[in-house]
PDB file of C-alpha atoms in Angstrom:
ATOM      1  CA  MET S 253      -7.735   5.632  15.210  1.00 27.00           C
ATOM      2  CA  ARG S 254      -9.000   2.311  16.433  1.00 35.00           C
ATOM      3  CA  SER S 255      -6.547   0.346  18.558  1.00 36.00           C
ATOM      4  CA  LEU S 256      -7.369  -3.307  19.072  1.00 42.00           C
ATOM      5  CA  PHE S 257      -5.731  -4.757  22.174  1.00 42.00           C
ATOM      6  CA  PRO S 258      -5.248  -7.483  23.171  1.00 41.00           C
ATOM      7  CA  VAL S 259      -4.928  -9.416  19.924  1.00 46.00           C
ATOM      8  CA  THR S 260      -8.295  -9.480  18.175  1.00 53.00           C
ATOM      9  CA  ASP S 261      -9.286 -12.426  16.003  1.00 50.00           C
ATOM     10  CA  LEU S 262     -10.611 -11.330  12.605  1.00 56.00           C
ATOM     11  CA  THR S 263     -13.296 -13.991  12.817  1.00 52.00           C
ATOM     12  CA  ARG S 264     -14.319 -13.246  16.408  1.00 48.00           C
ATOM     13  CA  THR S 265     -15.848  -9.991  17.557  1.00 47.00           C
ATOM     14  CA  ALA S 266     -18.593  -8.686  19.822  1.00 42.00           C
ATOM     15  CA  PRO S 267     -20.277  -5.305  20.468  1.00 43.00           C
ATOM     16  CA  ASP S 268     -19.250  -5.585  24.111  1.00 47.00           C
ATOM     17  CA  PRO S 269     -15.509  -6.395  24.399  1.00 47.00           C
ATOM     18  CA  SER S 270     -16.179  -8.021  27.780  1.00 48.00           C
ATOM     19  CA  GLY S 271     -18.845 -10.316  26.341  1.00 45.00           C
ATOM     20  CA  PRO S 272     -18.381 -13.619  24.581  1.00 44.00           C
ATOM     21  CA  PRO S 273     -16.886 -13.468  21.081  1.00 49.00           C
ATOM     22  CA  ILE S 274     -19.071 -14.090  18.068  1.00 49.00           C
ATOM     23  CA  ASP S 275     -17.572 -16.473  15.512  1.00 57.00           C
ATOM     24  CA  ARG S 276     -17.973 -14.636  12.226  1.00 66.00           C
ATOM     25  CA  GLU S 277     -15.797 -12.990   9.611  1.00 75.00           C
ATOM     26  CA  TRP S 278     -15.240  -9.260   9.888  1.00 82.00           C
ATOM     27  CA  SER S 279     -17.194  -7.321   7.272  1.00 85.00           C
ATOM     28  CA  LEU S 280     -15.388  -5.131   4.762  1.00 89.00           C
ATOM     29  CA  ASP S 281     -16.983  -2.094   6.418  1.00 90.00           C
ATOM     30  CA  GLU S 282     -15.462  -3.083   9.763  1.00 90.00           C
ATOM     31  CA  LEU S 283     -12.070  -3.548   8.152  1.00 92.00           C
ATOM     32  CA  ALA S 284     -12.408  -0.217   6.344  1.00 93.00           C
ATOM     33  CA  ASP S 285     -13.213   1.520   9.641  1.00 92.00           C
ATOM     34  CA  ALA S 286     -10.211  -0.125  11.311  1.00 92.00           C
ATOM     35  CA  TYR S 287      -7.854   0.923   8.499  1.00 94.00           C
ATOM     36  CA  ALA S 288      -9.325   4.350   7.737  1.00 93.00           C
ATOM     37  CA  TYR S 289      -6.936   7.119   6.720  1.00 93.00           C
ATOM     38  CA  PRO S 290      -6.745  10.213   8.953  1.00 88.00           C
ATOM     39  CA  PRO S 291      -9.912  12.280   8.418  1.00 79.00           C
ATOM     40  CA  ASP S 292      -8.227  15.580   7.446  1.00 71.00           C
ATOM     41  CA  LEU S 293      -6.784  14.496   4.067  1.00 64.00           C
ATOM     42  CA  ARG S 294      -8.134  16.557   1.167  1.00 58.00           C
ATOM     43  CA  ALA S 295      -8.269  15.532  -2.487  1.00 53.00           C
ATOM     44  CA  ASP S 296      -8.011  19.098  -3.852  1.00 51.00           C
ATOM     45  CA  GLY S 297      -4.253  19.349  -4.324  1.00 52.00           C
ATOM     46  CA  THR S 298      -3.774  21.180  -1.014  1.00 56.00           C
ATOM     47  CA  GLY S 299      -3.967  18.267   1.413  1.00 69.00           C
ATOM     48  CA  ILE S 300      -1.087  16.810   3.395  1.00 85.00           C
ATOM     49  CA  PRO S 301      -0.268  13.374   1.952  1.00 93.00           C
ATOM     50  CA  TRP S 302      -0.327  10.200   4.041  1.00 95.00           C
ATOM     51  CA  LEU S 303       1.896   7.406   2.730  1.00 97.00           C
ATOM     52  CA  ARG S 304       1.007   3.933   3.941  1.00 97.00           C
ATOM     53  CA  ALA S 305       2.855   0.732   3.048  1.00 97.00           C
ATOM     54  CA  ASN S 306       1.362  -2.748   2.944  1.00 96.00           C
ATOM     55  CA  MET S 307       3.806  -5.647   3.137  1.00 94.00           C
ATOM     56  CA  VAL S 308       4.000  -9.256   4.298  1.00 93.00           C
ATOM     57  CA  SER S 309       6.938 -10.983   5.969  1.00 93.00           C
ATOM     58  CA  THR S 310       7.661 -14.469   7.284  1.00 92.00           C
ATOM     59  CA  LEU S 311       8.876 -15.061  10.821  1.00 92.00           C
ATOM     60  CA  ASP S 312      12.454 -15.124   9.540  1.00 90.00           C
ATOM     61  CA  GLY S 313      12.099 -11.867   7.608  1.00 85.00           C
ATOM     62  CA  ALA S 314      11.433 -13.030   4.038  1.00 86.00           C
ATOM     63  CA  ALA S 315       9.183 -10.740   2.005  1.00 83.00           C
ATOM     64  CA  GLN S 316       8.820 -13.275  -0.806  1.00 78.00           C
ATOM     65  CA  HIS S 317       8.924 -16.964  -1.617  1.00 80.00           C
ATOM     66  CA  ASP S 318      10.044 -17.986  -5.094  1.00 76.00           C
ATOM     67  CA  GLY S 319      10.146 -14.307  -5.991  1.00 69.00           C
ATOM     68  CA  ARG S 320       6.523 -13.508  -5.104  1.00 76.00           C
ATOM     69  CA  SER S 321       4.610 -12.590  -1.959  1.00 75.00           C
ATOM     70  CA  GLN S 322       1.579 -14.796  -2.658  1.00 78.00           C
ATOM     71  CA  GLY S 323       3.157 -17.926  -1.204  1.00 78.00           C
ATOM     72  CA  ILE S 324       3.491 -16.387   2.282  1.00 79.00           C
ATOM     73  CA  SER S 325       0.068 -14.711   2.299  1.00 87.00           C
ATOM     74  CA  CYS S 326      -3.421 -16.005   3.173  1.00 92.00           C
ATOM     75  CA  ALA S 327      -7.081 -15.255   2.470  1.00 91.00           C
ATOM     76  CA  ALA S 328      -7.434 -12.801   5.384  1.00 91.00           C
ATOM     77  CA  ASP S 329      -4.283 -10.981   4.233  1.00 93.00           C
ATOM     78  CA  MET S 330      -5.805 -10.615   0.772  1.00 92.00           C
ATOM     79  CA  ARG S 331      -9.031  -9.200   2.274  1.00 93.00           C
ATOM     80  CA  ILE S 332      -6.978  -6.554   4.053  1.00 95.00           C
ATOM     81  CA  PHE S 333      -4.993  -6.000   0.855  1.00 94.00           C
ATOM     82  CA  GLY S 334      -8.265  -5.331  -0.980  1.00 94.00           C
ATOM     83  CA  THR S 335      -9.521  -3.085   1.807  1.00 96.00           C
ATOM     84  CA  LEU S 336      -6.380  -0.950   1.752  1.00 97.00           C
ATOM     85  CA  ARG S 337      -6.723  -0.566  -2.002  1.00 95.00           C
ATOM     86  CA  GLY S 338     -10.397   0.294  -1.570  1.00 95.00           C
ATOM     87  CA  LEU S 339      -9.441   3.204   0.699  1.00 96.00           C
ATOM     88  CA  ALA S 340      -6.529   4.608  -1.327  1.00 96.00           C
ATOM     89  CA  ASP S 341      -6.379   7.366  -3.926  1.00 96.00           C
ATOM     90  CA  VAL S 342      -3.295   5.834  -5.511  1.00 97.00           C
ATOM     91  CA  VAL S 343      -1.368   2.557  -5.319  1.00 97.00           C
ATOM     92  CA  ILE S 344       2.386   3.076  -5.760  1.00 97.00           C
ATOM     93  CA  ALA S 345       4.625   0.243  -6.930  1.00 95.00           C
ATOM     94  CA  GLY S 346       8.112  -0.129  -8.319  1.00 93.00           C
ATOM     95  CA  ALA S 347       8.548  -1.338 -11.882  1.00 93.00           C
ATOM     96  CA  GLU S 348      10.156  -4.637 -10.803  1.00 91.00           C
ATOM     97  CA  THR S 349       7.193  -5.442  -8.549  1.00 89.00           C
ATOM     98  CA  VAL S 350       4.778  -4.597 -11.371  1.00 91.00           C
ATOM     99  CA  ARG S 351       6.599  -7.052 -13.619  1.00 90.00           C
ATOM    100  CA  LEU S 352       7.031  -9.866 -11.065  1.00 85.00           C
ATOM    101  CA  GLU S 353       3.540  -9.676  -9.578  1.00 84.00           C
ATOM    102  CA  GLY S 354       1.775  -9.192 -12.917  1.00 86.00           C
ATOM    103  CA  TYR S 355       0.033  -5.963 -11.924  1.00 89.00           C
ATOM    104  CA  ARG S 356      -3.318  -5.208 -13.468  1.00 90.00           C
ATOM    105  CA  PRO S 357      -5.474  -2.069 -13.150  1.00 89.00           C
ATOM    106  CA  ALA S 358      -7.198  -1.537  -9.810  1.00 90.00           C
ATOM    107  CA  ARG S 359     -10.886  -2.351 -10.081  1.00 90.00           C
ATOM    108  CA  ALA S 360     -13.959  -0.629  -8.734  1.00 92.00           C
ATOM    109  CA  ARG S 361     -15.587  -2.555  -5.902  1.00 92.00           C
ATOM    110  CA  GLU S 362     -19.198  -2.029  -4.933  1.00 92.00           C
ATOM    111  CA  ALA S 363     -18.366  -2.582  -1.248  1.00 92.00           C
ATOM    112  CA  PHE S 364     -16.348   0.648  -1.207  1.00 93.00           C
ATOM    113  CA  ALA S 365     -18.373   2.728  -3.683  1.00 94.00           C
ATOM    114  CA  ALA S 366     -20.363   4.781  -1.142  1.00 94.00           C
ATOM    115  CA  ARG S 367     -17.341   5.316   1.101  1.00 93.00           C
ATOM    116  CA  ARG S 368     -15.223   6.496  -1.832  1.00 94.00           C
ATOM    117  CA  ALA S 369     -17.947   8.804  -3.127  1.00 94.00           C
ATOM    118  CA  ALA S 370     -18.352  10.383   0.326  1.00 92.00           C
ATOM    119  CA  ALA S 371     -14.583  10.995   0.450  1.00 89.00           C
ATOM    120  CA  GLY S 372     -14.588  12.639  -2.992  1.00 89.00           C
ATOM    121  CA  GLN S 373     -12.673   9.753  -4.559  1.00 91.00           C
ATOM    122  CA  GLY S 374     -13.087   8.166  -7.963  1.00 91.00           C
ATOM    123  CA  PRO S 375     -14.426   4.620  -8.388  1.00 93.00           C
ATOM    124  CA  ALA S 376     -10.973   3.009  -8.059  1.00 95.00           C
ATOM    125  CA  PRO S 377      -7.455   4.058  -7.098  1.00 96.00           C
ATOM    126  CA  ALA S 378      -4.944   4.980  -9.752  1.00 95.00           C
ATOM    127  CA  VAL S 379      -1.805   2.856 -10.030  1.00 96.00           C
ATOM    128  CA  ALA S 380       1.498   4.763 -10.073  1.00 97.00           C
ATOM    129  CA  VAL S 381       4.534   2.854 -11.363  1.00 96.00           C
ATOM    130  CA  VAL S 382       7.896   4.238 -10.235  1.00 97.00           C
ATOM    131  CA  THR S 383      10.662   3.668 -12.770  1.00 95.00           C
ATOM    132  CA  GLY S 384      13.867   5.442 -13.707  1.00 92.00           C
ATOM    133  CA  SER S 385      14.556   3.382 -16.818  1.00 92.00           C
ATOM    134  CA  MET S 386      10.962   3.245 -18.127  1.00 94.00           C
ATOM    135  CA  ASP S 387      11.543  -0.462 -18.862  1.00 92.00           C
ATOM    136  CA  LEU S 388       7.859  -1.352 -18.991  1.00 93.00           C
ATOM    137  CA  ASP S 389       5.569  -3.138 -21.431  1.00 93.00           C
ATOM    138  CA  PHE S 390       3.026  -0.476 -22.338  1.00 93.00           C
ATOM    139  CA  SER S 391       0.847  -2.975 -24.207  1.00 93.00           C
ATOM    140  CA  LEU S 392      -0.239  -4.593 -20.915  1.00 92.00           C
ATOM    141  CA  PRO S 393      -3.774  -4.022 -19.533  1.00 93.00           C
ATOM    142  CA  LEU S 394      -2.321  -1.934 -16.682  1.00 94.00           C
ATOM    143  CA  PHE S 395      -1.660   0.767 -19.267  1.00 93.00           C
ATOM    144  CA  THR S 396      -4.245   0.089 -21.966  1.00 91.00           C
ATOM    145  CA  GLU S 397      -7.335  -0.873 -19.940  1.00 90.00           C
ATOM    146  CA  PRO S 398      -7.325   0.984 -16.590  1.00 91.00           C
ATOM    147  CA  LEU S 399     -10.498   2.417 -15.099  1.00 91.00           C
ATOM    148  CA  VAL S 400      -8.332   5.345 -13.982  1.00 91.00           C
ATOM    149  CA  PRO S 401      -5.289   6.273 -16.117  1.00 93.00           C
ATOM    150  CA  THR S 402      -2.084   4.678 -14.846  1.00 96.00           C
ATOM    151  CA  LEU S 403       0.670   7.063 -13.809  1.00 97.00           C
ATOM    152  CA  VAL S 404       4.306   6.433 -14.712  1.00 97.00           C
ATOM    153  CA  VAL S 405       6.589   8.255 -12.287  1.00 97.00           C
ATOM    154  CA  THR S 406      10.105   8.846 -13.555  1.00 96.00           C
ATOM    155  CA  GLY S 407      13.014  11.297 -13.686  1.00 96.00           C
ATOM    156  CA  ALA S 408      13.461  14.242 -16.019  1.00 95.00           C
ATOM    157  CA  GLY S 409      16.229  12.385 -17.871  1.00 94.00           C
ATOM    158  CA  ALA S 410      14.140   9.333 -18.741  1.00 94.00           C
ATOM    159  CA  PRO S 411      14.390   8.209 -22.396  1.00 93.00           C
ATOM    160  CA  SER S 412      12.154  10.468 -24.475  1.00 94.00           C
ATOM    161  CA  GLY S 413      11.040   7.578 -26.671  1.00 95.00           C
ATOM    162  CA  ARG S 414       9.823   5.620 -23.659  1.00 95.00           C
ATOM    163  CA  ILE S 415       7.991   8.677 -22.316  1.00 95.00           C
ATOM    164  CA  ALA S 416       6.264   9.039 -25.689  1.00 96.00           C
ATOM    165  CA  ALA S 417       5.344   5.334 -25.680  1.00 95.00           C
ATOM    166  CA  ALA S 418       3.839   5.637 -22.210  1.00 95.00           C
ATOM    167  CA  ARG S 419       1.723   8.607 -23.220  1.00 95.00           C
ATOM    168  CA  LYS S 420       0.634   6.909 -26.440  1.00 94.00           C
ATOM    169  CA  ALA S 421      -0.604   3.964 -24.354  1.00 93.00           C
ATOM    170  CA  GLY S 422      -2.730   6.357 -22.298  1.00 93.00           C
ATOM    171  CA  ALA S 423      -0.545   6.652 -19.199  1.00 94.00           C
ATOM    172  CA  GLU S 424       0.129   9.946 -17.459  1.00 96.00           C
ATOM    173  CA  VAL S 425       3.849  10.622 -17.041  1.00 96.00           C
ATOM    174  CA  VAL S 426       4.850  12.302 -13.780  1.00 97.00           C
ATOM    175  CA  ILE S 427       8.331  13.789 -13.458  1.00 96.00           C
ATOM    176  CA  ALA S 428       9.600  13.380  -9.898  1.00 96.00           C
ATOM    177  CA  GLY S 429      13.372  13.670 -10.062  1.00 94.00           C
ATOM    178  CA  GLU S 430      16.351  14.924 -12.002  1.00 92.00           C
ATOM    179  CA  GLY S 431      18.293  12.919 -14.561  1.00 88.00           C
ATOM    180  CA  GLY S 432      17.484   9.216 -14.388  1.00 85.00           C
ATOM    181  CA  ARG S 433      16.841   9.283 -10.656  1.00 91.00           C
ATOM    182  CA  VAL S 434      13.416   9.330  -9.011  1.00 95.00           C
ATOM    183  CA  ASP S 435      13.277  11.288  -5.737  1.00 96.00           C
ATOM    184  CA  PRO S 436      11.008   9.371  -3.300  1.00 96.00           C
ATOM    185  CA  ALA S 437      10.007  12.497  -1.362  1.00 96.00           C
ATOM    186  CA  ARG S 438       9.081  14.220  -4.612  1.00 97.00           C
ATOM    187  CA  VAL S 439       6.994  11.200  -5.671  1.00 97.00           C
ATOM    188  CA  VAL S 440       4.825  11.723  -2.593  1.00 97.00           C
ATOM    189  CA  ARG S 441       4.492  15.452  -3.202  1.00 96.00           C
ATOM    190  CA  GLU S 442       3.823  15.224  -6.953  1.00 96.00           C
ATOM    191  CA  LEU S 443       1.039  12.713  -6.403  1.00 96.00           C
ATOM    192  CA  ALA S 444      -0.454  14.822  -3.592  1.00 94.00           C
ATOM    193  CA  ASP S 445      -0.402  17.872  -5.876  1.00 93.00           C
ATOM    194  CA  ARG S 446      -2.701  15.880  -8.182  1.00 93.00           C
ATOM    195  CA  GLY S 447      -5.147  15.323  -5.324  1.00 92.00           C
ATOM    196  CA  LEU S 448      -3.830  11.839  -4.536  1.00 95.00           C
ATOM    197  CA  THR S 449      -3.203  12.274  -0.821  1.00 94.00           C
ATOM    198  CA  ARG S 450      -4.296   8.837   0.436  1.00 95.00           C
ATOM    199  CA  GLN S 451      -1.271   6.947  -0.790  1.00 97.00           C
ATOM    200  CA  LEU S 452      -0.561   3.224  -0.571  1.00 98.00           C
ATOM    201  CA  THR S 453       2.709   1.604  -1.576  1.00 97.00           C
ATOM    202  CA  GLU S 454       2.923  -2.146  -2.066  1.00 91.00           C
ATOM    203  CA  GLY S 455       6.668  -2.184  -2.642  1.00 81.00           C
ATOM    204  CA  GLY S 456       8.733  -3.813  -3.661  1.00 87.00           C
ATOM    205  CA  PRO S 457      11.452  -3.810  -1.036  1.00 91.00           C
ATOM    206  CA  ARG S 458      13.727  -1.448  -2.964  1.00 93.00           C
ATOM    207  CA  LEU S 459      11.041   1.209  -3.339  1.00 94.00           C
ATOM    208  CA  LEU S 460       9.911   0.874   0.272  1.00 95.00           C
ATOM    209  CA  GLY S 461      13.531   1.211   1.389  1.00 94.00           C
ATOM    210  CA  GLN S 462      13.776   4.464  -0.559  1.00 95.00           C
ATOM    211  CA  PHE S 463      10.639   5.840   1.092  1.00 96.00           C
ATOM    212  CA  VAL S 464      11.983   4.831   4.525  1.00 95.00           C
ATOM    213  CA  ALA S 465      15.378   6.427   3.858  1.00 94.00           C
ATOM    214  CA  ALA S 466      13.669   9.637   2.702  1.00 94.00           C
ATOM    215  CA  GLY S 467      11.635   9.791   5.921  1.00 94.00           C
ATOM    216  CA  VAL S 468       8.284  10.032   4.127  1.00 95.00           C
ATOM    217  CA  LEU S 469       6.609   6.788   5.258  1.00 96.00           C
ATOM    218  CA  ASP S 470       3.763   7.559   7.694  1.00 96.00           C
ATOM    219  CA  GLU S 471       2.356   4.085   8.306  1.00 97.00           C
ATOM    220  CA  LEU S 472       3.283   0.441   7.826  1.00 97.00           C
ATOM    221  CA  CYS S 473       0.656  -2.284   7.587  1.00 97.00           C
ATOM    222  CA  LEU S 474       2.720  -5.423   8.053  1.00 96.00           C
ATOM    223  CA  THR S 475       1.355  -8.943   7.941  1.00 95.00           C
ATOM    224  CA  VAL S 476       3.542 -11.346   9.915  1.00 95.00           C
ATOM    225  CA  SER S 477       3.162 -14.760   8.320  1.00 93.00           C
ATOM    226  CA  PRO S 478       3.641 -17.782  10.638  1.00 93.00           C
ATOM    227  CA  MET S 479       6.071 -19.382   8.201  1.00 91.00           C
ATOM    228  CA  LEU S 480       9.816 -19.990   7.983  1.00 90.00           C
ATOM    229  CA  THR S 481      11.515 -20.042   4.600  1.00 88.00           C
ATOM    230  CA  ALA S 482      15.275 -19.603   5.203  1.00 86.00           C
ATOM    231  CA  GLY S 483      17.078 -18.840   1.952  1.00 81.00           C
ATOM    232  CA  ASP S 484      18.124 -15.396   0.781  1.00 82.00           C
ATOM    233  CA  ALA S 485      14.767 -13.730   0.035  1.00 82.00           C
ATOM    234  CA  GLN S 486      14.588  -9.957   0.324  1.00 85.00           C
ATOM    235  CA  ARG S 487      13.377  -8.195   3.465  1.00 90.00           C
ATOM    236  CA  ILE S 488      10.384  -5.868   3.171  1.00 87.00           C
ATOM    237  CA  ALA S 489      12.719  -2.865   2.768  1.00 88.00           C
ATOM    238  CA  GLY S 490      16.073  -2.815   1.008  1.00 87.00           C
ATOM    239  CA  GLY S 491      18.752  -0.373  -0.037  1.00 83.00           C
ATOM    240  CA  PRO S 492      20.958   1.901   2.095  1.00 80.00           C
ATOM    241  CA  GLY S 493      20.219   2.030   5.819  1.00 82.00           C
ATOM    242  CA  VAL S 494      19.208   5.118   7.762  1.00 83.00           C
ATOM    243  CA  THR S 495      21.626   6.833  10.146  1.00 84.00           C
ATOM    244  CA  VAL S 496      19.189   6.786  13.058  1.00 87.00           C
ATOM    245  CA  PRO S 497      16.320   4.247  13.099  1.00 88.00           C
ATOM    246  CA  GLU S 498      12.911   5.938  13.107  1.00 88.00           C
ATOM    247  CA  ARG S 499      10.503   4.867  15.857  1.00 91.00           C
ATOM    248  CA  PHE S 500       6.956   3.824  14.974  1.00 94.00           C
ATOM    249  CA  PHE S 501       4.194   2.933  17.430  1.00 93.00           C
ATOM    250  CA  LEU S 502       1.755   0.035  17.256  1.00 94.00           C
ATOM    251  CA  ALA S 503      -1.640   1.432  16.262  1.00 92.00           C
ATOM    252  CA  SER S 504      -3.593  -1.829  15.932  1.00 91.00           C
ATOM    253  CA  LEU S 505      -3.139  -5.583  15.919  1.00 92.00           C
ATOM    254  CA  LEU S 506      -5.394  -8.280  14.462  1.00 91.00           C
ATOM    255  CA  GLU S 507      -4.936 -12.046  14.290  1.00 89.00           C
ATOM    256  CA  GLU S 508      -6.305 -14.961  12.321  1.00 89.00           C
ATOM    257  CA  ALA S 509      -4.959 -18.514  12.059  1.00 89.00           C
ATOM    258  CA  GLY S 510      -1.586 -17.441  13.422  1.00 91.00           C
ATOM    259  CA  PHE S 511      -1.172 -14.540  10.977  1.00 93.00           C
ATOM    260  CA  LEU S 512      -0.647 -11.176  12.699  1.00 94.00           C
ATOM    261  CA  PHE S 513      -1.933  -8.067  10.944  1.00 95.00           C
ATOM    262  CA  THR S 514      -0.064  -5.149  12.453  1.00 95.00           C
ATOM    263  CA  ARG S 515      -0.384  -1.427  11.809  1.00 95.00           C
ATOM    264  CA  TYR S 516       2.423   0.907  12.867  1.00 96.00           C
ATOM    265  CA  ARG S 517       2.477   4.719  12.637  1.00 95.00           C
ATOM    266  CA  ARG S 518       5.184   7.322  12.943  1.00 91.00           C
ATOM    267  CA  THR S 519       5.310   8.856  16.383  1.00 86.00           C
ATOM    268  CA  ASP S 520       5.258  12.424  15.025  1.00 81.00           C
ATOM    269  CA  ARG S 521       2.099  12.089  12.870  1.00 70.00           C
TER     270      ARG S 521
END
């Protein structure tokens, strides 16, 4: 783990922390080192999963503007977004987020090729879409043109016709719940059993809230955007609250142009 205190500017760094800063953009390798998963995760179906979330929020707690996160993000946030994807085995997203954000297949990036090969990973992360209703358009590129087959995670009672349509499109259907309900803790375990232990969820707020309530979130990478939106936009996590708030500790903190890039971890991991 690399803790960066005090606040470290993403465009200013130096080999000697006591020396003068060098005005340059952090390389993707430096970002990948800063955001590396714990080293003991194994992609053989026997590893302990690590679930990380990546979200952005304004100063007044909005996770979206006009229904999307792009309007409260920035270029540095997108570089970290790409880095987190470049490190993950699987990107987990709720069906509503997939529809609103126009999800496409994750792509292979040369900058992460050697690192992924050394970790025993494929060229790009899989995308796992969590949906109880299976209300998805299986003609979209996310399902028909992925480099790695897209996973559709649903409950055992999902409509059989929709399951058949998903499989016909080339998706892998993962059952992670009974009836029409998807069990968030089982989502994590089912994906880990397939060797996908380095897990990244990008929301939306409802799905993240379910992971929080189930007590399975290990790490939160939260970008604090220096913006105020007011309105009634969702927070980064929604749904029922937890009985006792879970404490996380600050693992690292980066800054650029007023945006804070925080990384929090559970105290017991």
